[in-house]
CSV table of C-alpha atoms in Angstrom, one decimal:
chain,number,residue,atom,x,y,z
A,1,ASN,CA,63.0,-1.1,171.4
A,2,ALA,CA,61.0,1.2,171.8
A,3,GLY,CA,58.2,0.4,171.6
A,4,VAL,CA,54.8,2.7,170.2
A,5,THR,CA,56.3,5.6,169.6
A,6,GLN,CA,54.0,9.8,168.6
A,7,THR,CA,55.4,13.2,166.9
A,8,PRO,CA,54.8,15.5,167.3
A,9,LYS,CA,53.6,15.6,171.9
A,10,PHE,CA,52.3,18.5,171.9
A,11,GLN,CA,50.6,20.5,168.4
A,12,VAL,CA,48.8,23.8,168.5
A,13,LEU,CA,46.7,24.7,165.5
A,14,LYS,CA,44.4,26.9,164.0
A,15,THR,CA,41.4,25.9,163.1
A,16,GLY,CA,41.3,24.4,158.7
A,17,GLN,CA,45.1,24.1,159.4
A,18,SER,CA,46.0,20.3,158.8
A,19,MET,CA,48.0,18.0,159.9
A,20,THR,CA,49.5,14.9,160.6
A,21,LEU,CA,50.2,13.2,163.8
A,22,GLN,CA,52.9,10.0,163.2
A,23,CYS,CA,53.0,6.8,164.7
A,24,ALA,CA,55.2,3.9,164.9
A,25,GLN,CA,56.2,0.2,166.5
A,26,ASP,CA,58.4,-2.0,166.2
A,27,MET,CA,57.1,-4.9,167.9
A,28,ASN,CA,56.1,-6.1,164.2
A,29,HIS,CA,52.1,-6.2,165.3
A,30,GLU,CA,49.7,-6.1,162.7
A,31,TYR,CA,47.2,-4.1,164.3
A,32,MET,CA,47.4,-0.4,165.2
A,33,SER,CA,44.5,2.1,165.9
A,34,TRP,CA,44.3,6.1,167.4
A,35,TYR,CA,42.1,6.7,170.6
A,36,ARG,CA,41.4,10.3,171.3
A,37,GLN,CA,40.9,11.3,175.4
A,38,ASP,CA,38.2,13.7,175.9
A,39,PRO,CA,37.4,14.3,179.7
A,40,GLY,CA,34.3,12.4,180.8
A,41,MET,CA,34.2,10.3,177.4
A,42,GLY,CA,37.0,8.8,178.5
A,43,LEU,CA,39.3,6.9,174.7
A,44,ARG,CA,36.8,6.3,171.9
A,45,LEU,CA,38.3,4.7,168.2
A,46,ILE,CA,39.1,6.7,166.0
A,47,HIS,CA,40.5,4.6,163.0
A,48,TYR,CA,41.8,1.2,163.3
A,49,SER,CA,43.9,-1.0,161.2
A,50,VAL,CA,44.6,-4.6,161.3
A,51,GLY,CA,47.7,-5.2,158.6
A,52,ALA,CA,49.1,-3.1,156.4
A,53,GLY,CA,47.2,-2.3,153.6
A,54,ILE,CA,44.1,-2.7,155.6
A,55,THR,CA,42.5,0.3,157.8
A,56,ASP,CA,38.0,1.0,159.0
A,57,GLN,CA,37.0,3.4,160.8
A,58,GLY,CA,35.7,3.0,165.3
A,59,GLU,CA,33.1,5.0,167.0
A,60,VAL,CA,34.4,8.8,166.0
A,61,PRO,CA,36.2,8.1,162.7
A,62,ASN,CA,34.4,12.1,161.0
A,63,GLY,CA,37.7,14.2,159.8
A,64,TYR,CA,40.3,12.3,160.6
A,65,ASN,CA,41.6,10.0,158.0
A,66,VAL,CA,44.2,7.0,158.1
A,67,SER,CA,46.9,5.3,156.2
A,68,ARG,CA,48.7,1.9,156.3
A,69,SER,CA,51.2,1.4,153.7
A,70,THR,CA,54.0,-0.8,155.9
A,71,THR,CA,52.4,-2.7,159.2
A,72,GLU,CA,55.3,-0.2,161.3
A,73,ASP,CA,53.6,2.9,160.8
A,74,PHE,CA,49.8,4.2,161.0
A,75,PRO,CA,49.0,8.3,160.5
A,76,LEU,CA,46.7,9.6,162.0
A,77,ARG,CA,45.8,12.8,159.8
A,78,LEU,CA,43.3,16.2,160.0
A,79,LEU,CA,42.6,18.0,156.9
A,80,SER,CA,40.6,20.5,158.2
A,81,ALA,CA,41.9,20.9,162.2
A,82,ALA,CA,38.6,22.4,164.0
A,83,PRO,CA,38.6,23.4,168.1
A,84,SER,CA,36.2,20.2,168.8
A,85,GLN,CA,39.0,17.8,167.9
A,86,THR,CA,41.0,19.3,170.5
A,87,SER,CA,42.0,16.5,172.4
A,88,VAL,CA,44.8,13.7,173.4
A,89,TYR,CA,45.7,11.6,170.7
A,90,PHE,CA,46.8,7.7,171.8
A,91,CYS,CA,48.1,5.7,169.0
A,92,ALA,CA,47.7,1.3,170.6
A,93,SER,CA,49.3,-1.8,168.8
A,94,SER,CA,49.0,-5.3,169.5
A,95,TYR,CA,49.6,-8.5,168.2
A,96,TYR,CA,46.8,-9.2,166.6
A,97,PRO,CA,43.1,-7.3,167.4
A,98,SER,CA,41.5,-10.6,169.3
A,99,GLY,CA,42.2,-13.6,171.8
A,100,GLY,CA,42.8,-11.2,174.8
A,101,ALA,CA,46.1,-9.4,173.1
A,102,GLU,CA,47.3,-6.4,175.1
A,103,LEU,CA,47.4,-2.9,173.4
A,104,PHE,CA,50.5,-1.1,174.0
A,105,PHE,CA,49.7,2.8,173.6
A,106,GLY,CA,52.0,5.4,172.5
A,107,GLU,CA,52.5,8.6,175.6
A,108,GLY,CA,50.3,10.7,173.6
A,109,SER,CA,49.9,13.6,171.2
A,110,ARG,CA,48.4,16.9,172.5
A,111,LEU,CA,46.7,19.0,170.7
A,112,THR,CA,45.1,22.0,170.5
A,113,VAL,CA,43.0,23.6,167.5
A,114,LEU,CA,42.7,27.8,168.0
B,1,ALA,CA,25.6,-2.1,170.3
B,2,GLN,CA,28.9,-2.7,172.3
B,3,ARG,CA,29.3,-0.5,174.9
B,4,VAL,CA,30.9,0.3,178.1
B,5,THR,CA,29.9,1.9,181.0
B,6,GLN,CA,32.1,3.0,184.6
B,7,PRO,CA,29.8,5.0,186.8
B,8,GLU,CA,31.8,6.8,188.8
B,9,LYS,CA,34.6,9.6,187.3
B,10,LEU,CA,36.1,10.0,190.3
B,11,LEU,CA,36.3,7.8,193.1
B,12,SER,CA,38.2,8.6,196.4
B,13,VAL,CA,39.5,6.5,199.1
B,14,PHE,CA,41.3,6.4,202.3
B,15,LYS,CA,44.4,3.9,202.4
B,16,GLY,CA,44.6,0.6,203.7
B,17,ALA,CA,40.3,0.3,203.3
B,18,PRO,CA,38.7,-1.6,200.1
B,19,VAL,CA,38.0,-0.1,197.1
B,20,GLU,CA,35.6,-1.9,194.3
B,21,LEU,CA,35.9,0.6,190.7
B,22,LYS,CA,32.3,-0.7,188.6
B,23,CYS,CA,32.5,-1.5,185.3
B,24,ASN,CA,29.6,-2.4,183.6
B,25,TYR,CA,29.5,-3.9,179.8
B,26,SER,CA,26.4,-4.3,177.4
B,27,TYR,CA,27.5,-7.0,174.6
B,28,SER,CA,25.0,-10.1,172.5
B,29,GLY,CA,28.0,-12.7,172.2
B,30,SER,CA,31.3,-13.7,174.7
B,31,PRO,CA,32.9,-10.4,176.0
B,32,GLU,CA,36.0,-9.8,176.4
B,33,LEU,CA,37.5,-7.6,178.7
B,34,PHE,CA,40.3,-5.8,180.0
B,35,TRP,CA,41.5,-3.5,182.3
B,36,TYR,CA,43.9,-0.2,181.2
B,37,VAL,CA,45.5,1.9,184.6
B,38,GLN,CA,47.1,5.1,183.5
B,39,TYR,CA,49.3,6.5,186.3
B,40,SER,CA,50.3,9.9,186.4
B,41,ARG,CA,52.9,11.3,184.0
B,42,GLN,CA,53.2,7.1,182.4
B,43,ARG,CA,51.8,5.9,179.5
B,44,LEU,CA,48.4,3.3,179.2
B,45,GLN,CA,49.0,0.5,180.0
B,46,LEU,CA,46.8,-3.6,181.1
B,47,LEU,CA,46.1,-4.4,184.4
B,48,LEU,CA,44.8,-7.0,183.8
B,49,ARG,CA,42.3,-9.6,181.7
B,50,HIS,CA,39.3,-11.4,182.7
B,51,ILE,CA,40.4,-15.0,180.1
B,52,SER,CA,44.0,-15.0,182.5
B,53,ARG,CA,42.3,-14.6,186.1
B,54,GLU,CA,45.4,-12.9,187.7
B,55,SER,CA,45.6,-11.0,190.2
B,56,ILE,CA,48.5,-8.0,189.4
B,57,LYS,CA,49.2,-5.9,192.1
B,58,GLY,CA,46.5,-6.7,194.6
B,59,PHE,CA,44.0,-5.7,192.3
B,60,THR,CA,41.5,-8.1,190.8
B,61,ALA,CA,38.4,-8.4,188.6
B,62,ASP,CA,35.6,-11.7,187.9
B,63,LEU,CA,33.4,-11.6,185.5
B,64,ASN,CA,29.5,-11.5,185.7
B,65,LYS,CA,27.8,-12.8,182.8
B,66,GLY,CA,24.1,-12.4,184.9
B,67,GLU,CA,24.9,-9.3,186.1
B,68,THR,CA,26.8,-7.8,182.5
B,69,SER,CA,30.1,-6.3,185.0
B,70,PHE,CA,33.5,-6.6,185.7
B,71,HIS,CA,34.1,-5.5,188.6
B,72,LEU,CA,37.9,-3.9,190.1
B,73,LYS,CA,38.7,-4.6,193.6
B,74,LYS,CA,41.7,-4.9,195.8
B,75,PRO,CA,41.0,-5.2,199.8
B,76,PHE,CA,43.8,-2.7,200.7
B,77,ALA,CA,43.8,0.2,198.6
B,78,GLN,CA,47.2,1.9,198.5
B,79,GLU,CA,48.1,5.4,197.7
B,80,GLU,CA,50.5,4.3,194.8
B,81,ASP,CA,47.1,2.5,193.0
B,82,SER,CA,46.0,6.6,192.4
B,83,ALA,CA,45.4,6.7,189.0
B,84,MET,CA,42.8,6.6,186.0
B,85,TYR,CA,41.4,3.1,185.7
B,86,TYR,CA,40.0,2.1,182.5
B,87,CYS,CA,37.6,-0.7,181.7
B,88,ALA,CA,37.7,-2.2,177.8
B,89,LEU,CA,35.3,-4.3,175.7
B,90,ARG,CA,36.8,-6.6,172.7
B,91,ASP,CA,36.3,-6.3,169.8
B,92,ASP,CA,37.0,-3.0,168.9
B,93,MET,CA,38.3,-2.7,172.4
B,94,ARG,CA,36.3,-0.4,173.3
B,95,PHE,CA,36.7,2.0,176.6
B,96,GLY,CA,34.5,3.2,179.5
B,97,ALA,CA,35.0,7.1,180.2
B,98,GLY,CA,37.3,5.8,183.0
B,99,THR,CA,37.7,6.8,187.0
B,100,ARG,CA,40.1,8.2,188.0
B,101,LEU,CA,41.5,6.3,191.9
B,102,THR,CA,42.5,8.7,194.7
B,103,VAL,CA,43.9,6.9,198.0
B,104,LYS,CA,44.2,9.6,200.5
B,105,PRO,CA,47.2,8.9,203.1
């Protein structure tokens, strides 16, 4: 099992450009989520999904879109990148969102917006 | 509103000394709390969860509902414990700001 796979690992964008961060998991997890990690701010939840076709907003959803067409994939889209979106992004998945289930994380994607 | 507070951004101890990483939470219901750890060049991973009442790598954490705390403790720190530690709270897995622990030789 590869677990949670994120691509790309590194990306540099110019302000206003768009891009998609890919996330895939091969553990048949229903729950998937995206976090951003910033110094002094910890991990902040951007969007999450409890199953295919179902998504919801987290703490900091503005500027990001998601969709969940399959159980395996949960891409994160930046429609018009801003310098404030410079961060490290983590995708995570879990068997279900409650009951003490463990979150499994990807390796992270470091995004720089100039 | 849900909130997780880790008051110390940085914590430094000597090898063999006790260590306590603080976590306070705000939650109206019955909380589920976790500690996650990120070692250098490794993925974030679960360290322990309060419902398991387990000890992992010598670490323990007790839920204190009266003080709304879930502090992580280890009696004798090791150099390999140096890492970033995050406290997290259900329902939407809200994380604290993290504490970077450095264990000096």
